[in-house]
Coordinates of C-alpha atoms and ligand atoms in Angstrom, one line a residue:
Chain A
M1 CA 25.9 11.7 11.8
T2 CA 24.7 8.7 12.0
T3 CA 25.5 8.6 8.2
L4 CA 28.7 9.5 8.6
S5 CA 29.6 6.7 11.7
N6 CA 28.4 4.2 9.4
A7 CA 30.6 5.1 6.2
A8 CA 33.1 5.2 8.8
N9 CA 32.1 1.5 10.0
A10 CA 31.9 0.7 6.4
T11 CA 35.7 1.2 5.3
A12 CA 37.5 0.7 8.8
P13 CA 35.9 -2.5 10.1
K14 CA 38.8 -3.5 12.1
A15 CA 39.6 0.0 13.7
A16 CA 36.1 0.4 14.6
R17 CA 35.8 -3.1 15.9
R18 CA 38.5 -2.1 18.5
M19 CA 37.1 0.7 19.4
R20 CA 33.5 -0.5 20.1
R21 CA 34.9 -3.0 22.4
R22 CA 36.3 0.3 24.7
L23 CA 33.3 2.2 24.0
P24 CA 30.5 0.5 23.4
G25 CA 27.2 1.2 20.7
I26 CA 25.9 5.1 21.9
G27 CA 28.6 6.0 24.1
E28 CA 31.3 5.9 21.2
S29 CA 29.2 8.2 18.6
L30 CA 28.2 10.8 21.4
V31 CA 32.2 10.9 22.3
L32 CA 32.6 11.4 18.4
S33 CA 30.4 13.8 17.8
L34 CA 31.3 16.2 20.6
A35 CA 34.5 15.9 19.9
G36 CA 34.0 17.4 16.6
F37 CA 32.4 19.9 18.2
A38 CA 35.3 20.7 20.5
I39 CA 37.2 20.9 17.6
L40 CA 35.2 23.1 15.2
F41 CA 34.7 25.5 18.1
G42 CA 38.1 25.3 19.5
G43 CA 39.6 26.1 16.2
W44 CA 37.7 29.2 15.6
W45 CA 38.3 30.0 19.0
L46 CA 42.0 30.1 18.8
L47 CA 41.5 32.0 15.7
A48 CA 39.7 34.6 17.1
R49 CA 42.4 34.6 19.9
S50 CA 45.1 34.7 17.4
G51 CA 44.5 38.4 16.6
L52 CA 45.2 37.3 13.0
V53 CA 41.6 38.2 11.8
P54 CA 39.9 41.6 13.4
E55 CA 37.2 40.9 15.9
Q56 CA 34.5 42.8 13.4
V57 CA 35.3 40.1 10.5
L58 CA 35.3 37.2 12.8
P59 CA 34.4 37.3 16.5
G60 CA 35.3 34.2 19.0
P61 CA 32.8 31.8 19.8
D62 CA 32.1 33.5 23.5
A63 CA 31.4 36.8 21.6
V64 CA 28.8 35.3 19.4
L65 CA 27.0 33.4 22.6
A66 CA 27.4 37.1 24.5
E67 CA 25.8 38.9 21.4
I68 CA 22.5 35.9 21.3
L69 CA 22.2 36.6 24.7
H70 CA 22.3 40.1 24.0
L71 CA 19.5 39.6 21.3
M72 CA 16.9 37.8 23.2
R73 CA 16.7 40.8 25.9
T74 CA 17.1 44.1 23.3
P75 CA 15.2 43.8 20.1
F76 CA 17.2 44.4 16.9
A77 CA 15.6 45.0 13.7
G78 CA 12.4 45.2 15.3
S79 CA 12.0 42.8 17.6
T80 CA 14.3 40.0 19.9
L81 CA 16.1 37.2 18.2
Q82 CA 13.1 34.5 19.7
M83 CA 10.4 36.5 18.0
H84 CA 12.4 36.9 15.0
L85 CA 12.8 33.5 15.7
L86 CA 9.3 32.4 15.9
S87 CA 8.1 34.7 12.5
S88 CA 10.5 32.4 10.5
I89 CA 9.3 28.8 11.8
G90 CA 5.7 30.7 11.4
R91 CA 6.1 30.7 7.8
Y92 CA 8.0 27.8 7.3
L93 CA 5.4 25.5 8.8
M94 CA 2.6 26.9 7.0
G95 CA 4.9 26.4 3.7
L96 CA 5.7 22.9 5.1
A97 CA 2.1 22.0 5.5
L98 CA 1.4 23.2 2.1
A99 CA 3.8 20.9 0.4
V100 CA 3.0 18.4 2.3
A101 CA -1.2 18.6 1.7
V102 CA -0.2 19.3 -1.8
G103 CA 3.0 17.1 -2.4
L104 CA 1.9 13.6 -0.9
P105 CA -1.8 13.0 -2.0
L106 CA -0.2 13.9 -5.8
G107 CA 2.5 11.7 -5.5
L108 CA 0.4 8.6 -4.0
L109 CA -1.7 9.0 -7.0
M110 CA 1.2 9.4 -9.5
G111 CA 2.1 5.8 -8.1
W112 CA -1.3 4.5 -8.2
S113 CA -2.6 5.6 -11.5
R114 CA -0.5 5.4 -14.3
R115 CA -2.5 8.1 -16.3
V116 CA -2.0 10.7 -13.3
E117 CA 1.4 10.3 -13.6
R118 CA 1.4 10.8 -17.5
A119 CA 0.2 13.6 -16.6
I120 CA 1.9 15.2 -14.2
S121 CA 5.6 14.1 -13.9
P122 CA 6.5 16.1 -17.2
V123 CA 5.7 19.1 -15.5
F124 CA 7.2 18.2 -12.6
E125 CA 10.7 17.1 -14.2
A126 CA 10.5 20.2 -15.3
L127 CA 10.1 22.5 -12.3
R128 CA 11.5 20.7 -10.0
F129 CA 15.2 21.9 -11.1
I130 CA 14.3 25.2 -10.7
A131 CA 15.6 25.6 -7.4
P132 CA 14.1 27.5 -4.6
I133 CA 15.9 30.5 -4.3
A134 CA 15.6 31.1 -7.8
W135 CA 11.6 31.4 -7.7
L136 CA 12.8 34.5 -5.6
P137 CA 12.5 37.0 -8.5
F138 CA 8.7 35.9 -9.2
A139 CA 8.0 35.4 -5.7
T140 CA 8.8 38.9 -5.2
L141 CA 6.8 40.0 -8.3
W142 CA 3.7 38.2 -7.4
F143 CA 3.7 38.9 -3.8
G144 CA 5.8 41.6 -2.6
T145 CA 7.2 42.1 0.8
G146 CA 3.8 40.1 1.8
I147 CA 3.9 36.3 3.2
G148 CA 2.8 34.5 0.0
G149 CA 6.8 35.0 -1.4
P150 CA 8.7 32.8 1.4
I151 CA 5.3 30.5 1.6
L152 CA 6.4 30.3 -2.1
I153 CA 10.2 29.3 -1.4
I154 CA 10.1 27.0 1.1
F155 CA 6.9 25.3 -0.9
S156 CA 9.1 24.9 -3.9
G157 CA 11.8 23.2 -1.8
A158 CA 9.7 21.0 0.1
F159 CA 7.4 19.9 -2.6
P160 CA 9.6 17.3 -4.5
P161 CA 10.5 15.6 -1.9
C162 CA 6.7 14.9 -0.6
V163 CA 6.1 14.3 -4.5
I164 CA 8.7 12.2 -5.5
N165 CA 8.9 9.7 -1.9
A166 CA 4.8 9.4 -1.9
Y167 CA 5.2 8.3 -5.6
Y168 CA 7.6 5.5 -4.8
G169 CA 6.3 4.7 -1.9
A170 CA 2.8 3.9 -3.8
K171 CA 5.0 2.1 -6.4
L172 CA 6.4 -0.4 -3.5
I173 CA 2.6 -1.3 -2.6
P174 CA 2.0 -5.0 -4.2
T175 CA -0.4 -4.8 -6.7
P176 CA -2.9 -7.6 -5.4
I177 CA -3.1 -5.3 -2.5
L178 CA -4.8 -2.3 -4.7
E179 CA -6.6 -4.6 -6.9
A180 CA -8.2 -6.3 -3.6
S181 CA -9.3 -2.8 -2.4
R182 CA -10.8 -2.0 -5.9
T183 CA -12.6 -5.7 -6.0
L184 CA -14.0 -4.1 -2.2
G185 CA -15.3 -0.9 -3.6
A186 CA -12.9 1.5 -2.4
S187 CA -13.2 5.0 -3.9
S188 CA -10.3 7.3 -4.9
L189 CA -10.3 9.1 -2.2
R190 CA -10.7 5.8 0.0
M191 CA -7.7 4.6 -1.7
L192 CA -5.4 7.7 -0.7
T193 CA -6.4 7.5 3.0
D194 CA -7.0 3.6 3.5
V195 CA -4.5 2.3 1.2
L196 CA -2.2 4.3 -0.6
A197 CA -0.9 6.3 2.9
P198 CA -0.1 3.7 5.2
G199 CA 1.3 1.2 2.1
A200 CA 3.5 4.1 1.5
L201 CA 4.1 5.7 5.2
P202 CA 7.7 4.3 5.7
S203 CA 8.9 6.3 2.5
I204 CA 6.6 9.4 3.3
I205 CA 7.6 9.8 6.1
A206 CA 11.4 10.0 4.9
G207 CA 10.3 12.3 2.3
V208 CA 8.9 14.3 5.3
R209 CA 11.7 14.6 6.5
I210 CA 13.8 15.5 3.4
A211 CA 11.4 18.1 2.7
A212 CA 11.7 19.8 6.2
G213 CA 15.4 20.2 6.2
I214 CA 15.2 21.7 2.7
G215 CA 12.1 23.9 3.6
W216 CA 14.2 25.0 6.9
Q217 CA 16.8 25.9 4.3
S218 CA 14.9 27.6 1.4
L219 CA 13.1 29.6 3.9
V220 CA 16.2 31.4 5.4
G221 CA 17.4 32.2 2.2
A222 CA 13.6 33.8 1.1
E223 CA 13.9 36.3 4.5
L224 CA 17.2 37.7 3.7
I225 CA 15.2 39.4 0.8
V226 CA 11.8 39.4 0.7
V227 CA 10.6 39.9 4.8
S228 CA 10.9 42.3 7.1
S229 CA 11.2 40.1 10.4
G230 CA 12.5 36.9 10.8
V231 CA 15.7 35.5 11.5
G232 CA 17.2 35.9 7.8
Y233 CA 16.1 39.2 7.9
L234 CA 17.9 40.0 11.4
M235 CA 20.7 38.5 9.5
M236 CA 20.6 41.0 7.0
Q237 CA 19.9 43.9 9.1
G238 CA 23.3 42.8 10.7
Q239 CA 25.6 42.8 7.7
T240 CA 24.5 46.2 6.7
N241 CA 25.4 47.8 10.6
L242 CA 28.5 45.9 10.0
S243 CA 28.1 43.5 12.9
T244 CA 29.0 40.1 11.8
A245 CA 28.2 38.6 15.7
V246 CA 24.3 39.6 14.9
V247 CA 25.1 37.3 11.5
M248 CA 26.4 34.7 13.3
A249 CA 24.2 34.3 16.0
G250 CA 21.1 34.5 13.4
M251 CA 23.2 31.6 12.0
A252 CA 23.7 29.8 15.1
A253 CA 19.7 29.9 15.7
I254 CA 18.9 28.3 12.0
G255 CA 21.3 25.2 12.5
V256 CA 20.2 24.6 16.1
T257 CA 16.2 24.8 15.2
G258 CA 17.2 22.9 11.7
F259 CA 19.2 20.5 14.2
A260 CA 15.8 20.8 16.7
I261 CA 13.5 20.1 13.6
D262 CA 15.4 17.0 12.2
V263 CA 15.8 15.6 16.0
L264 CA 12.1 16.3 16.1
L265 CA 11.2 14.3 13.1
R266 CA 13.6 11.7 13.9
L267 CA 11.6 11.1 16.8
I268 CA 8.2 10.8 15.2
E269 CA 9.5 8.6 12.5
S270 CA 11.0 5.6 15.0
R271 CA 7.7 5.9 16.9
I272 CA 5.6 6.2 13.7
Q273 CA 7.9 2.7 12.4
K274 CA 7.6 1.0 15.6
G275 CA 3.5 1.5 15.7
A276 CA 3.6 -0.2 12.8
L277 CA 5.5 -3.1 13.5
A278 CA 3.6 -3.5 16.6
Chain B
M1 CA -27.1 -3.8 0.8
I2 CA -27.0 -6.1 -2.3
S3 CA -31.0 -6.1 -3.4
P4 CA -32.6 -9.4 -2.9
S5 CA -32.1 -12.0 -5.4
T6 CA -35.0 -11.1 -8.5
A7 CA -35.8 -14.3 -10.5
T8 CA -34.1 -13.1 -13.7
S9 CA -33.0 -16.5 -15.4
G10 CA -30.0 -15.0 -18.1
P11 CA -26.5 -15.8 -17.2
D12 CA -24.6 -14.6 -14.3
I13 CA -21.4 -14.0 -16.6
A14 CA -21.0 -15.4 -19.7
F15 CA -17.8 -15.8 -21.5
R16 CA -18.0 -15.5 -24.9
K17 CA -14.9 -16.2 -27.2
V18 CA -12.3 -14.7 -24.9
S19 CA -9.1 -15.3 -26.1
K20 CA -6.7 -13.2 -24.1
V21 CA -2.8 -13.4 -25.2
Y22 CA 0.0 -12.0 -23.5
G23 CA 3.2 -10.3 -25.8
N24 CA 3.5 -9.2 -29.2
A25 CA 0.7 -10.6 -32.0
E26 CA 3.6 -12.5 -33.8
G27 CA 5.3 -14.3 -30.8
G28 CA 2.4 -13.9 -28.2
F29 CA 1.7 -16.8 -25.7
V30 CA -2.1 -17.6 -25.7
A31 CA -3.2 -18.1 -22.6
L32 CA -6.4 -18.4 -23.1
D33 CA -7.8 -19.6 -26.8
K34 CA -12.1 -18.6 -27.8
V35 CA -13.1 -20.0 -24.3
D36 CA -17.0 -19.8 -24.2
L37 CA -18.5 -20.1 -20.5
T38 CA -21.8 -19.5 -19.2
V39 CA -22.6 -19.3 -15.2
S40 CA -26.2 -19.0 -14.8
R41 CA -27.4 -17.4 -11.3
H42 CA -26.8 -18.8 -8.1
E43 CA -24.8 -21.4 -9.7
F44 CA -21.8 -22.9 -8.0
V45 CA -18.9 -23.6 -10.9
A46 CA -15.5 -25.2 -10.3
I47 CA -13.0 -24.8 -12.3
V48 CA -9.9 -27.4 -12.1
G49 CA -6.9 -27.8 -14.6
P50 CA -3.3 -27.7 -14.7
S51 CA -1.0 -24.8 -14.1
G52 CA -0.7 -22.2 -15.9
C53 CA -3.9 -23.1 -18.0
G54 CA -5.6 -19.4 -17.3
K55 CA -7.8 -20.5 -14.8
T56 CA -6.6 -17.1 -12.5
T57 CA -6.9 -15.3 -16.1
L58 CA -10.6 -16.0 -16.7
M59 CA -11.5 -15.1 -12.7
R60 CA -9.5 -11.5 -13.4
M61 CA -11.5 -11.2 -16.5
A62 CA -14.8 -11.8 -14.5
A63 CA -13.5 -9.1 -11.5
G64 CA -13.0 -7.0 -14.1
L65 CA -8.9 -7.1 -13.6
D66 CA -8.0 -8.1 -16.6
F67 CA -9.7 -7.6 -20.2
P68 CA -9.8 -10.3 -23.1
T69 CA -7.6 -9.1 -26.1
S70 CA -10.8 -10.6 -27.8
G71 CA -14.3 -11.6 -27.2
D72 CA -17.1 -10.4 -24.4
V73 CA -16.8 -11.2 -20.9
L74 CA -20.2 -9.7 -19.7
V75 CA -21.8 -9.8 -16.2
R76 CA -25.7 -9.6 -16.1
D77 CA -25.4 -8.7 -20.0
R78 CA -23.1 -6.2 -19.0
Q79 CA -19.9 -5.6 -20.3
V80 CA -17.2 -6.1 -17.2
E81 CA -15.5 -2.9 -17.2
G82 CA -14.5 -2.8 -14.1
P83 CA -14.2 -4.3 -10.9
G84 CA -17.5 -3.8 -9.4
P85 CA -19.4 -4.3 -5.9
D86 CA -21.6 -7.0 -7.2
R87 CA -18.7 -8.8 -7.6
A88 CA -16.4 -10.1 -4.6
V89 CA -12.3 -12.0 -5.1
V90 CA -10.6 -13.9 -3.1
F91 CA -7.2 -13.5 -4.4
Q92 CA -4.9 -16.4 -4.4
Q93 CA -2.3 -14.7 -2.9
F94 CA -4.5 -13.6 0.2
A95 CA -3.9 -10.1 -0.3
L96 CA -4.5 -8.5 2.9
M97 CA -3.6 -5.1 4.1
P98 CA -0.2 -5.3 6.6
W99 CA -1.2 -2.0 7.9
K100 CA -4.8 -3.0 9.4
T101 CA -6.0 -5.4 11.8
V102 CA -8.1 -8.7 11.2
R103 CA -11.1 -6.8 11.6
D104 CA -10.3 -3.8 10.0
N105 CA -9.4 -6.1 7.0
I106 CA -12.8 -8.4 7.2
G107 CA -14.8 -4.8 7.7
F108 CA -13.1 -2.5 4.5
G109 CA -15.2 -3.5 2.1
L110 CA -18.0 -2.3 4.2
K111 CA -16.6 0.7 5.2
C112 CA -16.2 1.7 1.6
R113 CA -19.4 1.1 1.3
G114 CA -20.5 3.5 3.3
A115 CA -21.4 1.4 6.3
A116 CA -22.4 2.4 10.2
P117 CA -19.9 1.7 12.6
S118 CA -22.1 -0.8 14.6
E119 CA -23.5 -2.5 11.1
I120 CA -19.1 -3.3 10.8
K121 CA -18.7 -4.4 13.8
Q122 CA -21.9 -6.5 13.9
V123 CA -21.0 -8.1 10.3
T124 CA -17.4 -8.4 11.4
D125 CA -17.9 -10.4 14.3
R126 CA -20.3 -13.0 12.5
Y127 CA -17.3 -13.7 10.0
I128 CA -14.9 -13.8 12.6
T129 CA -16.7 -15.8 14.9
M130 CA -17.6 -18.1 11.6
M131 CA -13.8 -18.3 10.2
R132 CA -12.9 -19.1 13.6
L133 CA -10.7 -16.2 14.0
Q134 CA -11.6 -15.2 17.4
G135 CA -9.1 -13.6 19.9
H136 CA -7.1 -13.3 16.9
E137 CA -9.6 -9.4 15.7
S138 CA -6.6 -7.2 16.6
A139 CA -4.1 -9.0 14.9
F140 CA -2.2 -8.0 12.2
P141 CA -1.4 -10.5 9.3
H142 CA 1.9 -11.1 9.4
Q143 CA 1.0 -12.2 13.0
L144 CA -0.9 -15.0 11.6
S145 CA -0.5 -18.4 9.8
G146 CA -1.0 -18.7 6.3
G147 CA -4.4 -20.7 7.0
M148 CA -5.2 -17.8 8.8
Q149 CA -4.5 -15.1 6.9
Q150 CA -6.5 -16.8 4.0
R151 CA -9.4 -17.6 6.4
V152 CA -9.4 -13.6 6.7
A153 CA -9.0 -13.0 3.4
I154 CA -12.9 -15.2 2.6
A155 CA -14.5 -13.1 5.4
R156 CA -13.3 -9.9 3.7
S157 CA -15.2 -11.0 0.7
Y158 CA -18.1 -12.5 3.2
A159 CA -18.7 -9.5 4.4
V160 CA -20.1 -7.5 1.7
D161 CA -22.5 -10.1 0.8
P162 CA -21.9 -9.9 -2.9
D163 CA -23.8 -11.8 -5.5
V164 CA -20.9 -13.1 -7.6
L165 CA -18.4 -15.0 -5.6
L166 CA -15.0 -15.9 -7.5
M167 CA -12.4 -17.7 -5.5
D168 CA -8.8 -18.3 -6.6
E169 CA -7.9 -21.8 -4.6
P170 CA -9.6 -20.1 -1.6
F171 CA -8.5 -23.2 0.5
G172 CA -5.1 -24.2 -0.7
A173 CA -3.3 -22.8 2.3
L174 CA -5.7 -24.6 5.1
D175 CA -5.0 -27.7 7.2
A176 CA -7.4 -31.1 5.8
Q177 CA -9.7 -30.1 8.7
T178 CA -10.3 -26.7 8.4
R179 CA -10.6 -27.2 4.9
L180 CA -13.6 -30.0 5.6
V181 CA -14.9 -27.4 7.7
M182 CA -15.0 -24.6 5.8
Q183 CA -16.3 -26.3 2.9
E184 CA -19.6 -27.4 4.5
E185 CA -19.4 -23.8 5.9
L186 CA -19.2 -22.4 2.0
V187 CA -22.0 -25.6 1.1
Q188 CA -24.3 -23.6 4.7
L189 CA -23.3 -20.2 3.9
S190 CA -25.1 -20.7 -0.4
R191 CA -28.4 -22.2 1.0
V192 CA -28.7 -19.5 3.2
N193 CA -27.9 -17.2 0.9
P194 CA -27.5 -18.5 -2.5
R195 CA -25.2 -16.5 -4.8
T196 CA -23.0 -17.1 -7.8
V197 CA -19.5 -18.7 -7.3
V198 CA -16.6 -19.4 -9.6
F199 CA -14.1 -21.6 -7.7
I200 CA -10.6 -22.5 -8.7
T201 CA -9.0 -25.0 -7.0
H202 CA -6.0 -28.2 -7.6
S203 CA -8.4 -30.4 -5.2
V204 CA -11.0 -32.5 -7.3
E205 CA -12.7 -33.7 -4.7
E206 CA -13.8 -30.3 -3.1
A207 CA -14.5 -29.5 -6.7
V208 CA -17.1 -32.2 -7.2
F209 CA -18.5 -32.2 -3.6
L210 CA -18.9 -28.3 -4.1
A211 CA -19.6 -27.8 -7.7
D212 CA -22.7 -28.0 -9.7
R213 CA -20.8 -27.9 -12.6
I214 CA -16.9 -28.6 -13.3
V215 CA -15.5 -27.2 -16.0
V216 CA -11.8 -29.0 -17.0
M217 CA -9.6 -26.9 -18.7
G218 CA -6.4 -28.0 -20.5
R219 CA -3.3 -25.8 -21.1
N220 CA -1.0 -24.8 -24.2
P221 CA -3.3 -23.0 -25.5
G222 CA -5.8 -22.6 -22.4
R223 CA -9.1 -23.9 -23.3
I224 CA -12.0 -25.4 -22.1
V225 CA -11.6 -29.7 -22.6
E226 CA -15.0 -30.5 -20.7
I227 CA -18.1 -29.4 -18.7
I228 CA -19.4 -31.5 -15.9
D229 CA -22.9 -31.6 -14.5
V230 CA -22.5 -32.6 -10.7
K231 CA -26.0 -31.1 -9.4
S232 CA -28.0 -33.6 -11.3
L233 CA -25.9 -36.4 -9.3
R234 CA -25.6 -34.6 -6.1
L235 CA -29.5 -33.5 -6.1
S236 CA -31.0 -37.8 -7.2
E237 CA -27.9 -39.3 -4.5
R238 CA -28.7 -36.3 -1.7
W239 CA -25.1 -35.5 -1.2
D240 CA -26.6 -32.5 1.1
E241 CA -28.6 -34.9 3.2
L242 CA -25.1 -36.6 4.5
P243 CA -21.4 -34.8 6.2
I244 CA -18.8 -34.1 3.9
E245 CA -16.5 -37.2 5.2
E246 CA -19.6 -39.4 4.0
V247 CA -20.2 -38.0 1.0
M248 CA -17.0 -38.6 -0.7
D249 CA -17.8 -42.3 0.3
L250 CA -20.2 -43.0 -1.4
E251 CA -19.9 -44.7 -4.7
S252 CA -21.7 -41.8 -6.8
F253 CA -19.1 -39.8 -5.2
T254 CA -15.8 -41.3 -6.1
H255 CA -17.0 -42.4 -9.8
M256 CA -17.3 -38.5 -10.3
R257 CA -14.3 -37.6 -8.7
T258 CA -12.4 -40.7 -10.8
R259 CA -14.0 -39.2 -14.2
V260 CA -12.6 -35.7 -13.5
W261 CA -9.0 -37.1 -12.5
K262 CA -9.2 -39.1 -15.5
L263 CA -9.9 -36.1 -17.7
L264 CA -7.3 -33.5 -16.0
K265 CA -4.8 -36.8 -16.8
D266 CA -5.8 -36.9 -20.3
T267 CA -5.4 -33.1 -20.8
K268 CA -1.8 -33.6 -19.4
R269 CA -0.5 -35.7 -22.0
S270 CA -2.1 -34.4 -24.4
T271 CA -0.3 -31.1 -24.1
A272 CA 2.8 -33.1 -23.0
A273 CA 3.1 -34.4 -26.2
Ligands
LIG301 N1 0.6 -10.6 -16.9 C1 1.0 -11.7 -17.3 N2 2.1 -11.6 -18.8 C2 2.3 -12.3 -19.4 N3 1.9 -13.8 -19.6 C3 0.9 -14.1 -18.1 C4 0.7 -12.6 -17.6 N4 -0.5 -13.7 -16.8 C5 -0.6 -14.8 -16.8 N5 0.6 -15.4 -17.9 C6 0.7 -16.8 -18.3 O1 -0.8 -16.9 -18.6 C7 -0.9 -18.8 -18.2 C8 -2.0 -18.8 -17.0 O2 -1.7 -17.8 -16.2 P1 -3.1 -18.0 -15.1 O3 -2.6 -17.3 -14.0 O4 -4.3 -17.8 -15.1 O5 -2.8 -19.5 -14.8 P2 -3.6 -20.5 -13.5 O6 -4.3 -21.5 -14.7 O7 -4.1 -19.7 -12.6 O8 -2.5 -21.6 -12.7 P3 -2.4 -21.8 -11.3 O9 -3.1 -23.1 -11.2 O10 -1.0 -22.1 -11.3 O11 -2.6 -20.4 -10.3 C9 0.7 -18.5 -17.5 O12 1.4 -19.3 -18.6 C10 0.9 -17.1 -17.3 O13 2.6 -17.1 -17.3
LIG302 MG1 -4.2 -19.5 -10.7

């Protein structure tokens, strides 16, 4: 949202300046984003009401909202909407945590040591072009419907941004600081925790945010196939029952949760950046 | 932490026919050309010379951060293979960690050595006081003046109590008064706790006041022009018994200073030609 409005400012500076005089700062972007939602929901509602598309194919926003409320009270495909969501989030956090725990140290070490970089880089570059969803058949063969499958898929989505951002962050630490740390006797572990990680922190946080987004997207993809609970599974069951409203309720849950995750991480990011500048 | 000084008499640091060439073999730039230098145990050696003559390069090799193209660098008869806890470095560009406070920067070396928090606290307190950094313990480097940052960098290397101190223009960013105080402090410190010091400086006065020997270097290619003994003069003229500003007024001192200046001037003229 902010990047969009920034771009708009850049391309139409005069118009933006004129608008800002009337609606200062946050107010302006809030109004604009509300307008965006109004157009989306308004158009959707009109289309659904027009009778051009049958109700089963495109339920209106009101019908989807009703379906969401219904799913929250009555179990569908085994449990309520919030329980499906919870089970998705649980898997998601496990996969993301694994990607962060492995990806960040690996990226930092690659950025620090030319040798590690030379050893890991080619393998990493080759694997990273396999889209998360392309790991699905492999994950299914290995893990069946167990927890391992979705975790592998979230991992494959969230891992690259963790590695790449940690790598570039470490590369940006001035050489004299790395040398000074070594002459002071820092072990590799100490370098990681006291020098590379804090030195690369801004880049790391941005990487984790990207990883969190990609991980969430990959997870729902994975749940369409390999599991028997979760929002993705709920949507697949909705599809089987020819209930577009259930499918769309699932989509809404995914979108809102993803958005909430991003907002939360942005908050943490600005907190840390303020702390680092203090 | 560091074993008490044993009475070995061999050199602490030895450069044997050390050359450093940057770039490829044919079009390479000779930063150092067959430099021979030994530094005895607990000796204070100052290196002076025009900018670009290879002072930093020489020191980095002793630190284990750079390696000669040919020749050997030995510390206690051992080939230098990398940095070690026996050698501490004060870098020309301070190289403080911006994300650590003054106290944590100073205590970092001890932390790396696994010292107990109480010990770290005690030692950092001592050097914070010595370096006149009281009241700035919790400040971050970017909140300090250049001179203060330099004092943090010095304190950080003192705190690990190394056998060998490698200092690259450590007082360069200090104002004249603080510089005098730091110079005296360094003399005091070496008296209480003798150690081997290699000290790069652009100030001839500083070199004459602090050093046992002064190494005068020349440029193009980087080489040693002359090594001057100051220690015997200092002992016979009893500089150690006087405060620094009085020493700097003594005829013996100014004579020595002029001698080093002349040497530096000559090397510059010869390289300019
Ligand atoms: N990594 C490098 N690549 C190429 N040339 C280098 C490199 N490091 C140093 N040099 C060159 O080697 C020479 C010696 O550099 P050095 O930093 O040792 O000089 P210095 O005597 O410390 O100078 P100053 O008094 O300005 O600090 C310089 O001419 C420099 O350009
Ligand atoms: Mg230098």
